[in-house]
CSV table of C-alpha atoms (C1' of nucleotides) in Angstrom, one decimal:
chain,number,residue,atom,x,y,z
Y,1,UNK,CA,-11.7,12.0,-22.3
Y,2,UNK,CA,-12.3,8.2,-22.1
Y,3,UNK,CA,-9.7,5.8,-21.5
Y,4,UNK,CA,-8.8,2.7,-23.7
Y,5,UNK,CA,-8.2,-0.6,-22.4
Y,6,UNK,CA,-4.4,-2.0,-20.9
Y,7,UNK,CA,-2.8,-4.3,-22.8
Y,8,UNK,CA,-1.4,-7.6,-21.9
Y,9,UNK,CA,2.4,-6.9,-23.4
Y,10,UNK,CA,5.4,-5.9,-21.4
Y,11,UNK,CA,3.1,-5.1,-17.9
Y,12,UNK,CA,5.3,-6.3,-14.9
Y,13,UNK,CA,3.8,-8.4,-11.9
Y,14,UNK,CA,5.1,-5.8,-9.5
Y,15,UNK,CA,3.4,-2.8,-11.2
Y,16,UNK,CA,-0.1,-4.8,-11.5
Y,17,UNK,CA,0.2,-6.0,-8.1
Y,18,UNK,CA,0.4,-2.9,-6.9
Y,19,UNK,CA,-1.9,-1.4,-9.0
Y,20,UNK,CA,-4.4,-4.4,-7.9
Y,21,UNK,CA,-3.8,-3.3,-4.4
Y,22,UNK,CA,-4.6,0.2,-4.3
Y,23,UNK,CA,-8.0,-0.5,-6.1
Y,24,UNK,CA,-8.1,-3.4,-3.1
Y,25,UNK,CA,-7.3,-1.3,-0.4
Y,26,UNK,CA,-9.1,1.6,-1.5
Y,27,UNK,CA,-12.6,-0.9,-1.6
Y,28,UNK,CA,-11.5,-2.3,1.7
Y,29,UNK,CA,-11.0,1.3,3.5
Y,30,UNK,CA,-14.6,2.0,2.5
Y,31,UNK,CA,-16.0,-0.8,3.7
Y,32,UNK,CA,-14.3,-0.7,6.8
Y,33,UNK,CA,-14.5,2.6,7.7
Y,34,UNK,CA,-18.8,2.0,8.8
Y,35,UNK,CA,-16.9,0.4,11.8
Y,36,UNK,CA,-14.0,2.5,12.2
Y,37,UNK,CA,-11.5,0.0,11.1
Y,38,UNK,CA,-8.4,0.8,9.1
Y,39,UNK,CA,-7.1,-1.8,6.6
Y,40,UNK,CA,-4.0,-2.9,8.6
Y,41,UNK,CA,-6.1,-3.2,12.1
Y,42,UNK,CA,-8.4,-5.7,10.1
Y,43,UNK,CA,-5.8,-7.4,8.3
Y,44,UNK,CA,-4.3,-7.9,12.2
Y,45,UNK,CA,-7.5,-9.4,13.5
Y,46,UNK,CA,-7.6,-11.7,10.6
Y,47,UNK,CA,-4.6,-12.8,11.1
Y,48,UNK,CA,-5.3,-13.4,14.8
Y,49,UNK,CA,-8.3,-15.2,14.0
Y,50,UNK,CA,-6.3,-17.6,12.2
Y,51,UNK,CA,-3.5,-17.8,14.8
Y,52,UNK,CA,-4.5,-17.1,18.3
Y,53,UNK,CA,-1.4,-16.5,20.6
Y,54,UNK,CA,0.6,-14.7,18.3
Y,55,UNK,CA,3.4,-12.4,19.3
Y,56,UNK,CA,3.6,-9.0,17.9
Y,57,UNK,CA,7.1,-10.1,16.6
Y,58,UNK,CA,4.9,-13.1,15.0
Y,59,UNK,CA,2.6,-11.5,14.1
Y,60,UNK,CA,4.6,-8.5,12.1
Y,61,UNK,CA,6.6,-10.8,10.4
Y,62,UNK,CA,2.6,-11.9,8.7
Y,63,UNK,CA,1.8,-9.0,7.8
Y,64,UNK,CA,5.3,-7.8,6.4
Y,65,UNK,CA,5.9,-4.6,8.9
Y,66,UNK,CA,8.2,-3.6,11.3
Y,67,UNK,CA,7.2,-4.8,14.6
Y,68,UNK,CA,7.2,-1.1,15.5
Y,69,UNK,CA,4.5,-0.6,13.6
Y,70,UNK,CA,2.2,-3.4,14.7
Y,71,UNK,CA,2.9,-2.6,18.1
Y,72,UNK,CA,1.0,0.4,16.6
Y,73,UNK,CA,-2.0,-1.2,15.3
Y,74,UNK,CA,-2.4,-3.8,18.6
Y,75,UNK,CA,-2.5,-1.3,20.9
Y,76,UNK,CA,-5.3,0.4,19.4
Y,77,UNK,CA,-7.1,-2.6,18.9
Y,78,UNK,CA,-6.4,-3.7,22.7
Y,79,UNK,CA,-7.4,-0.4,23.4
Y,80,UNK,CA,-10.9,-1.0,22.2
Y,81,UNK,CA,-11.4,-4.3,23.5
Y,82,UNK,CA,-10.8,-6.3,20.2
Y,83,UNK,CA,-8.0,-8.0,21.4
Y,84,UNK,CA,-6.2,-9.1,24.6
Y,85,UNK,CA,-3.0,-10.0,25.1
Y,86,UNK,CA,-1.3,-12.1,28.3
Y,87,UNK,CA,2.3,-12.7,29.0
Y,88,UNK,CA,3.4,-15.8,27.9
Y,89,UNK,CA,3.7,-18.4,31.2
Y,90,UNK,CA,7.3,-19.7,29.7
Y,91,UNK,CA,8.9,-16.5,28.3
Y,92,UNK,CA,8.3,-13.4,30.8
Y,93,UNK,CA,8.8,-10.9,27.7
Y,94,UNK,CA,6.7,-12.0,25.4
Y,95,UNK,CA,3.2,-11.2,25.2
Y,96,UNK,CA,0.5,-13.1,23.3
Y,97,UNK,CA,-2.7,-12.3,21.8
Y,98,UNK,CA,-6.0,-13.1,21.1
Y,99,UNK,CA,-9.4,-12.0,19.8
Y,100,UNK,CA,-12.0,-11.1,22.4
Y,101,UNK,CA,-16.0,-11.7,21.7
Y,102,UNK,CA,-16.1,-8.7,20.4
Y,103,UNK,CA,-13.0,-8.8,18.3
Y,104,UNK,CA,-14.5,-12.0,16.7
Y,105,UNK,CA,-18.2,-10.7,16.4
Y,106,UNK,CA,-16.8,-7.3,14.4
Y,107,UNK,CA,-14.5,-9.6,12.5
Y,108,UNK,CA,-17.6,-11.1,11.6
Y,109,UNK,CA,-19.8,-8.2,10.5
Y,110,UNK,CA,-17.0,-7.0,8.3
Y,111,UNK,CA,-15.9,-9.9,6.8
Y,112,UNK,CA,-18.5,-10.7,4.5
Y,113,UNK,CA,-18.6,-7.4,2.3
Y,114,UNK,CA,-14.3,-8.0,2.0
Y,115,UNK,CA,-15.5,-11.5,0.8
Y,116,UNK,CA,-17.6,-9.4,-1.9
Y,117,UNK,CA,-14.6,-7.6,-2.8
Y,118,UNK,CA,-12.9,-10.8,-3.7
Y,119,UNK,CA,-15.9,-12.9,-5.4
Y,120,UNK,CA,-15.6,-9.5,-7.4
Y,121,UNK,CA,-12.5,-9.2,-8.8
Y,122,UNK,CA,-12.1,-13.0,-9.5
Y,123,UNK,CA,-15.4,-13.6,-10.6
Y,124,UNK,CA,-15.7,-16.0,-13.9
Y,125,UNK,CA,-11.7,-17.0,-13.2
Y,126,UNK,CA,-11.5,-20.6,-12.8
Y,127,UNK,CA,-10.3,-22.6,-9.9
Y,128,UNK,CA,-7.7,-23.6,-11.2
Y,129,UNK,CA,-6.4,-20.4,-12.4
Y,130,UNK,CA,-7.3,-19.3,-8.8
Y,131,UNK,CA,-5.3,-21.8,-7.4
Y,132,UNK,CA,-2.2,-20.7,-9.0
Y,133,UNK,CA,-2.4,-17.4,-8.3
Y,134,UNK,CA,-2.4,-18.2,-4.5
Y,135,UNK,CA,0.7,-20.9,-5.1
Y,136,UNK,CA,2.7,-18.1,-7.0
Y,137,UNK,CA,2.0,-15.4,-4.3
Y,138,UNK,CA,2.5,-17.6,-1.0
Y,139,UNK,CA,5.7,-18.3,-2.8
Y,140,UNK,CA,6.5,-15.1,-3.7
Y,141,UNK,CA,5.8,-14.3,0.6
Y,142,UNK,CA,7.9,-16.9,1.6
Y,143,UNK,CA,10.8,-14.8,-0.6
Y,144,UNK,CA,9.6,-11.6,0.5
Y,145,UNK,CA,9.9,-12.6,4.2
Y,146,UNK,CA,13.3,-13.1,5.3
Y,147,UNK,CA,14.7,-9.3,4.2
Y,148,UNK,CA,12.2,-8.6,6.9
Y,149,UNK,CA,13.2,-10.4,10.3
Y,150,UNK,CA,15.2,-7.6,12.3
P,1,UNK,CA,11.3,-17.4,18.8
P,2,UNK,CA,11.4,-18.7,15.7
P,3,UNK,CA,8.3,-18.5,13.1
P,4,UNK,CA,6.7,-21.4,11.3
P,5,UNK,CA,5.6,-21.5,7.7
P,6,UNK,CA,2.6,-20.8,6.1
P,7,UNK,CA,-0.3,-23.0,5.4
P,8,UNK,CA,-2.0,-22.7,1.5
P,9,UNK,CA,-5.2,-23.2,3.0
P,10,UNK,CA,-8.3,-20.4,3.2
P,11,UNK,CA,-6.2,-17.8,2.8
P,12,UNK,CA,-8.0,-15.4,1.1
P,13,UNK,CA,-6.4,-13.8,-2.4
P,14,UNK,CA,-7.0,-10.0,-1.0
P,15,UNK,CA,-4.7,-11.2,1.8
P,16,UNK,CA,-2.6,-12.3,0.1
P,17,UNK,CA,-1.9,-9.5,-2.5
P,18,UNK,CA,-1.7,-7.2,0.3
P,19,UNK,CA,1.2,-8.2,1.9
P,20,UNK,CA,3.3,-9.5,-1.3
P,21,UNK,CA,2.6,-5.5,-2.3
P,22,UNK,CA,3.7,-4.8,1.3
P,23,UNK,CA,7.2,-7.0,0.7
P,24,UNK,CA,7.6,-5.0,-2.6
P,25,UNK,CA,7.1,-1.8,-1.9
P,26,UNK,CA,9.5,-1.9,1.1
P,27,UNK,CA,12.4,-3.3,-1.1
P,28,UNK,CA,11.2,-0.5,-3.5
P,29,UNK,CA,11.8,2.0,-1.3
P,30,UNK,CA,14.8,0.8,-0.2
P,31,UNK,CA,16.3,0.4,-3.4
P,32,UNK,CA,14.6,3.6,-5.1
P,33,UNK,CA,15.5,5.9,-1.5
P,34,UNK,CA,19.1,6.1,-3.0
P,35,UNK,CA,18.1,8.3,-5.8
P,36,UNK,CA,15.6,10.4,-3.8
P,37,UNK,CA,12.2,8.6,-5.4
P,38,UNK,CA,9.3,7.2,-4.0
P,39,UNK,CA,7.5,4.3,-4.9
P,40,UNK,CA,4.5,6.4,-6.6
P,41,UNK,CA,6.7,8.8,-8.2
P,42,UNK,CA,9.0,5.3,-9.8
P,43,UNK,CA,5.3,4.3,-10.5
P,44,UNK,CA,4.1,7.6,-12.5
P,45,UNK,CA,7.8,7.4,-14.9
P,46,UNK,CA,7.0,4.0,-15.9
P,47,UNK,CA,3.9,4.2,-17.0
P,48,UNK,CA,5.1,7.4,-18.8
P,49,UNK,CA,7.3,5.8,-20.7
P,50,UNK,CA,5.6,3.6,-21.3
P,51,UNK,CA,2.5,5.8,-22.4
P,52,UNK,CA,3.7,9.1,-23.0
P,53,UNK,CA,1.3,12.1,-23.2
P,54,UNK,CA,-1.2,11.0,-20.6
P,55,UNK,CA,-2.9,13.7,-19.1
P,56,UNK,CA,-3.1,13.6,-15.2
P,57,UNK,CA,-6.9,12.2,-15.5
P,58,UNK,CA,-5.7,9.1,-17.1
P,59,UNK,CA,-2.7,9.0,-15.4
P,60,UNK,CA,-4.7,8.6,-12.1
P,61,UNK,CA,-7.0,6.0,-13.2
P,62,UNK,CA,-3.9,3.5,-14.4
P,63,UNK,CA,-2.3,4.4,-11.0
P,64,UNK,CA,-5.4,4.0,-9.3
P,65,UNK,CA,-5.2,6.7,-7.3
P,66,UNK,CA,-7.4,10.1,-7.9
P,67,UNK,CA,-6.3,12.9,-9.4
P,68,UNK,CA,-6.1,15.1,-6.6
P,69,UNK,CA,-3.2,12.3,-5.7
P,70,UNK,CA,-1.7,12.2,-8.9
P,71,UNK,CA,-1.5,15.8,-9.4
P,72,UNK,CA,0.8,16.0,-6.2
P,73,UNK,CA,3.1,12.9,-7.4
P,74,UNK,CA,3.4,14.8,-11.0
P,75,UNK,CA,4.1,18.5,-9.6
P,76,UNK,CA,6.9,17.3,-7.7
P,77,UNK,CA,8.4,14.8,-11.0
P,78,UNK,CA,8.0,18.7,-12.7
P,79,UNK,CA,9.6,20.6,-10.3
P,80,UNK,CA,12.7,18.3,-9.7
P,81,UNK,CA,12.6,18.5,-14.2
P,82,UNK,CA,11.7,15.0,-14.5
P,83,UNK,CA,8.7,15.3,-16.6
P,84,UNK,CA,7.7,18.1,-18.2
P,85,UNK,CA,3.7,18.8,-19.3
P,86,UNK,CA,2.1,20.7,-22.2
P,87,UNK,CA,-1.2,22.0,-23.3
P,88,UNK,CA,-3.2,19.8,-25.6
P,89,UNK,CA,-3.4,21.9,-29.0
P,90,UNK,CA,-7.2,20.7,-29.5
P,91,UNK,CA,-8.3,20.9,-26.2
P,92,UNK,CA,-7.2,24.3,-23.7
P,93,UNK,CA,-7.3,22.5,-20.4
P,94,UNK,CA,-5.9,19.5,-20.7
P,95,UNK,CA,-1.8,18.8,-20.0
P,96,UNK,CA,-0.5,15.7,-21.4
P,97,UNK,CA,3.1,14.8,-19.7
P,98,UNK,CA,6.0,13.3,-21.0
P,99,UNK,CA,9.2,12.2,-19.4
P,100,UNK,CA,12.3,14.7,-20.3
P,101,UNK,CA,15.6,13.3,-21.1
P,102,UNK,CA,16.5,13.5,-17.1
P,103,UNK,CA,13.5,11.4,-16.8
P,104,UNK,CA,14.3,8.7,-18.8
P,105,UNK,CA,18.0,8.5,-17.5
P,106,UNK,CA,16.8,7.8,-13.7
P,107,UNK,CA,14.4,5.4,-14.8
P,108,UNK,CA,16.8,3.8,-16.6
P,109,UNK,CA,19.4,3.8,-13.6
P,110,UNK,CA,16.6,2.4,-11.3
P,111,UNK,CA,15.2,0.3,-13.1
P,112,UNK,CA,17.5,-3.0,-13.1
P,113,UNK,CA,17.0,-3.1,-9.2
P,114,UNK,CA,13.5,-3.1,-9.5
P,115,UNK,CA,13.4,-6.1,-12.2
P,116,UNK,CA,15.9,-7.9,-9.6
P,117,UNK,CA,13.3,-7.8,-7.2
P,118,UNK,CA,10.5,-9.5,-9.7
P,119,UNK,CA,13.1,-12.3,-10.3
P,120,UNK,CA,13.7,-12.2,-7.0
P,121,UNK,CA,10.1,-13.2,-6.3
P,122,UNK,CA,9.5,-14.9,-9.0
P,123,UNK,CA,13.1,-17.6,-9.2
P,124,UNK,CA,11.4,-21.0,-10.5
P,125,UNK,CA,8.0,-20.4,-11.2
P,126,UNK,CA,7.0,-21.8,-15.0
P,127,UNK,CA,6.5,-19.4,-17.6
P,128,UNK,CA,2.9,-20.7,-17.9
P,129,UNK,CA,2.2,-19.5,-14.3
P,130,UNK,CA,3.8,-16.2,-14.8
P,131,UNK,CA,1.2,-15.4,-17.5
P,132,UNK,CA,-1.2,-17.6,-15.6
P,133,UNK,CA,-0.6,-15.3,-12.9
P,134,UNK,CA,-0.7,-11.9,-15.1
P,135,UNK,CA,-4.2,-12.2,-16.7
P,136,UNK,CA,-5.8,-12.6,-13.4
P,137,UNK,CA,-4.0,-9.8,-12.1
P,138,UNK,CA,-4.9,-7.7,-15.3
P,139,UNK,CA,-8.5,-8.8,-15.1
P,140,UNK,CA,-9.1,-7.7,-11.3
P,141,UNK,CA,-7.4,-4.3,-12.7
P,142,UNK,CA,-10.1,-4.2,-15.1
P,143,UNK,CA,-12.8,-5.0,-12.6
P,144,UNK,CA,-11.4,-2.6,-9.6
P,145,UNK,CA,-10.8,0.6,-12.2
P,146,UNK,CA,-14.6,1.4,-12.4
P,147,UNK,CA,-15.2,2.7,-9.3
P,148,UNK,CA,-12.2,4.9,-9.3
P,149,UNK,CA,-13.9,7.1,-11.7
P,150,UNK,CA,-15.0,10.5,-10.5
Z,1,DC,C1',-26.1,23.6,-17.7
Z,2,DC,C1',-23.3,19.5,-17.5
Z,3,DA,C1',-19.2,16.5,-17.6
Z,4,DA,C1',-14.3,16.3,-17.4
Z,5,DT,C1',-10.0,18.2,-16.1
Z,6,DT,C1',-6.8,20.7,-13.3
Z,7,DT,C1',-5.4,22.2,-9.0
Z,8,DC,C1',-5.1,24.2,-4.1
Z,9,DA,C1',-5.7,23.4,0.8
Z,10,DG,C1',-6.3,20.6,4.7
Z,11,DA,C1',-6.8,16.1,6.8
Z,12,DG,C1',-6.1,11.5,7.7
Z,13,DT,C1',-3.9,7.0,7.2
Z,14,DA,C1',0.0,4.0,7.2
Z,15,DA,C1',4.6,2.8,7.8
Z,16,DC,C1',9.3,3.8,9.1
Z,17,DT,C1',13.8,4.8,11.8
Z,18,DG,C1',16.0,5.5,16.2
Z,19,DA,C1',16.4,4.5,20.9
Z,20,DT,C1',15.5,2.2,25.4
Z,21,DA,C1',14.4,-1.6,28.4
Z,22,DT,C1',13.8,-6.5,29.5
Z,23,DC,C1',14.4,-11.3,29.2
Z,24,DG,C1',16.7,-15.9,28.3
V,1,DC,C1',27.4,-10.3,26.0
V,2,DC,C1',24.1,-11.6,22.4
V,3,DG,C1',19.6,-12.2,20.2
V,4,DA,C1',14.8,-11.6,20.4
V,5,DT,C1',11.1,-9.0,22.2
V,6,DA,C1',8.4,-5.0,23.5
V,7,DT,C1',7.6,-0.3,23.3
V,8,DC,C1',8.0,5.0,23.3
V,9,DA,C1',8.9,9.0,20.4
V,10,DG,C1',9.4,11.4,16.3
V,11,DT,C1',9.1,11.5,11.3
V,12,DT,C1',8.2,10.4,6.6
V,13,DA,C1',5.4,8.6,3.0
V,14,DC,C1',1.1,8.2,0.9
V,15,DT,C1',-3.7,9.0,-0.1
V,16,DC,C1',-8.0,11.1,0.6
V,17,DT,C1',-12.0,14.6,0.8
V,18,DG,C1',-13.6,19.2,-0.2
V,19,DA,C1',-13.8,23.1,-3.0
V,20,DA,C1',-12.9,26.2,-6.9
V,21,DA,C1',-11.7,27.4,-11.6
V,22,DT,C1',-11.6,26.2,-16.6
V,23,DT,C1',-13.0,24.2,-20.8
V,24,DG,C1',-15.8,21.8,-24.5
DNA sequence: CCAATTTCAGAGTAACTGATATCG
DNA sequence: CCGATATCAGTTACTCTGAAATTG
């Protein structure tokens, strides 16, 4: 059996955002997964492309997990050479990190087909719309954050 | 150490969408963990309710999960006498599920928190945004659901 | 025979809570 | 001592792939 259309009426944000993120996810994972890379370990590159020197306390706060967990994800990615990390010369603790050459050069040989993903979905949606969209949802991360700090 | 804001510059939309879902879903689970439910399981009720008689095929494609998935979430919401699922008259192998009466009474009990967290997220933003914000959403629905298809 | 649905079984991914140690 | 960081260990939550049976 086929199934008809959605309909615009009484859908909340939170359901289609999550909706929209599975189908995301689920895109990205196959992508990714010629290289071996899970979606949270290329999300943390990203990220660390952006921001070199991060902390993993930094840099879980980003991506909205428990440092525990990304403590996790850049180990692994440390343990394959995708990312260093040094102590920080004024704060003995903390440890900051970075992309190596070859963190940058398999951030770059993925990032193209995610790229796709996104020309996909928002194809024929104008700029302007597009530029909402990313107001709304950096705002809506900015609220999100806070509940998050330990 | 303290952590700095957020630019609205090139960050990509998939990013984005990725760790607002990550925000909600942890507030979900919080909020939802008090009546023994998890987030795919809220997910499956409402769109029950909201579409009763789906059959777990079409359940998994608005989810966007596969059925193998969905099949899981729904035999537990029938074994704890949430739902309850009955042969199609016309067609032998199909189920088509519908929420009991217990159903609908924890939906209803959980659902308040879960609309707190949309305002939440969404305090101040313009009605116009909000829909603004919807379509696009809906449309990269549309565009992801395809490939979800067995 | 083919396409769609249901469903079991096993595997893999992603994220969390708790606890410990260190540093400023 | 407090607050932030790092990190180990164990656990839970979520989703997938493969395969088999059923039905129209």
């Amino acid at each position: 059996m086929t199934d008809s259309g959605e309909e615009r009426d009484d859908v909340s944000l939170v359901y289609v955002v999550g909706r929209v993120n599975q189908g995301i996810r689920r895109e990205m994972r196959q992508h990714l997964g010629q290289w071996e890379l899970g979606v949270p370990e290329f999300t943390a590159l990203s990220i660390l492309r952006r921001r070199p020197g991060l902390s993993n306390a930094q840099l879980a706060r980003r991506s909205m997990v428990t440092p525990q967990t990304m403590i996790e994800i850049l180990a692994g990615l440390e343990a394959r050479g995708l990312v260093q990390r040094a102590g920080d010369p004024d704060h003995g603790r903390i440890l900051r990190a970075q992309l190596t050459r070859a963190g940058e050069q398999l951030l770059d040989s993925t990032e193209p087909g995610i790229e796709q993903i996104q020309e996909k979905i928002l194809a024929g949606v104008p700029k302007r719309q597009q530029q909402i969209v990313m107001d709304v949802m950096l705002r809506a991360m900015e609220r999100l954050r806070p509940g998050l700090d330990n």
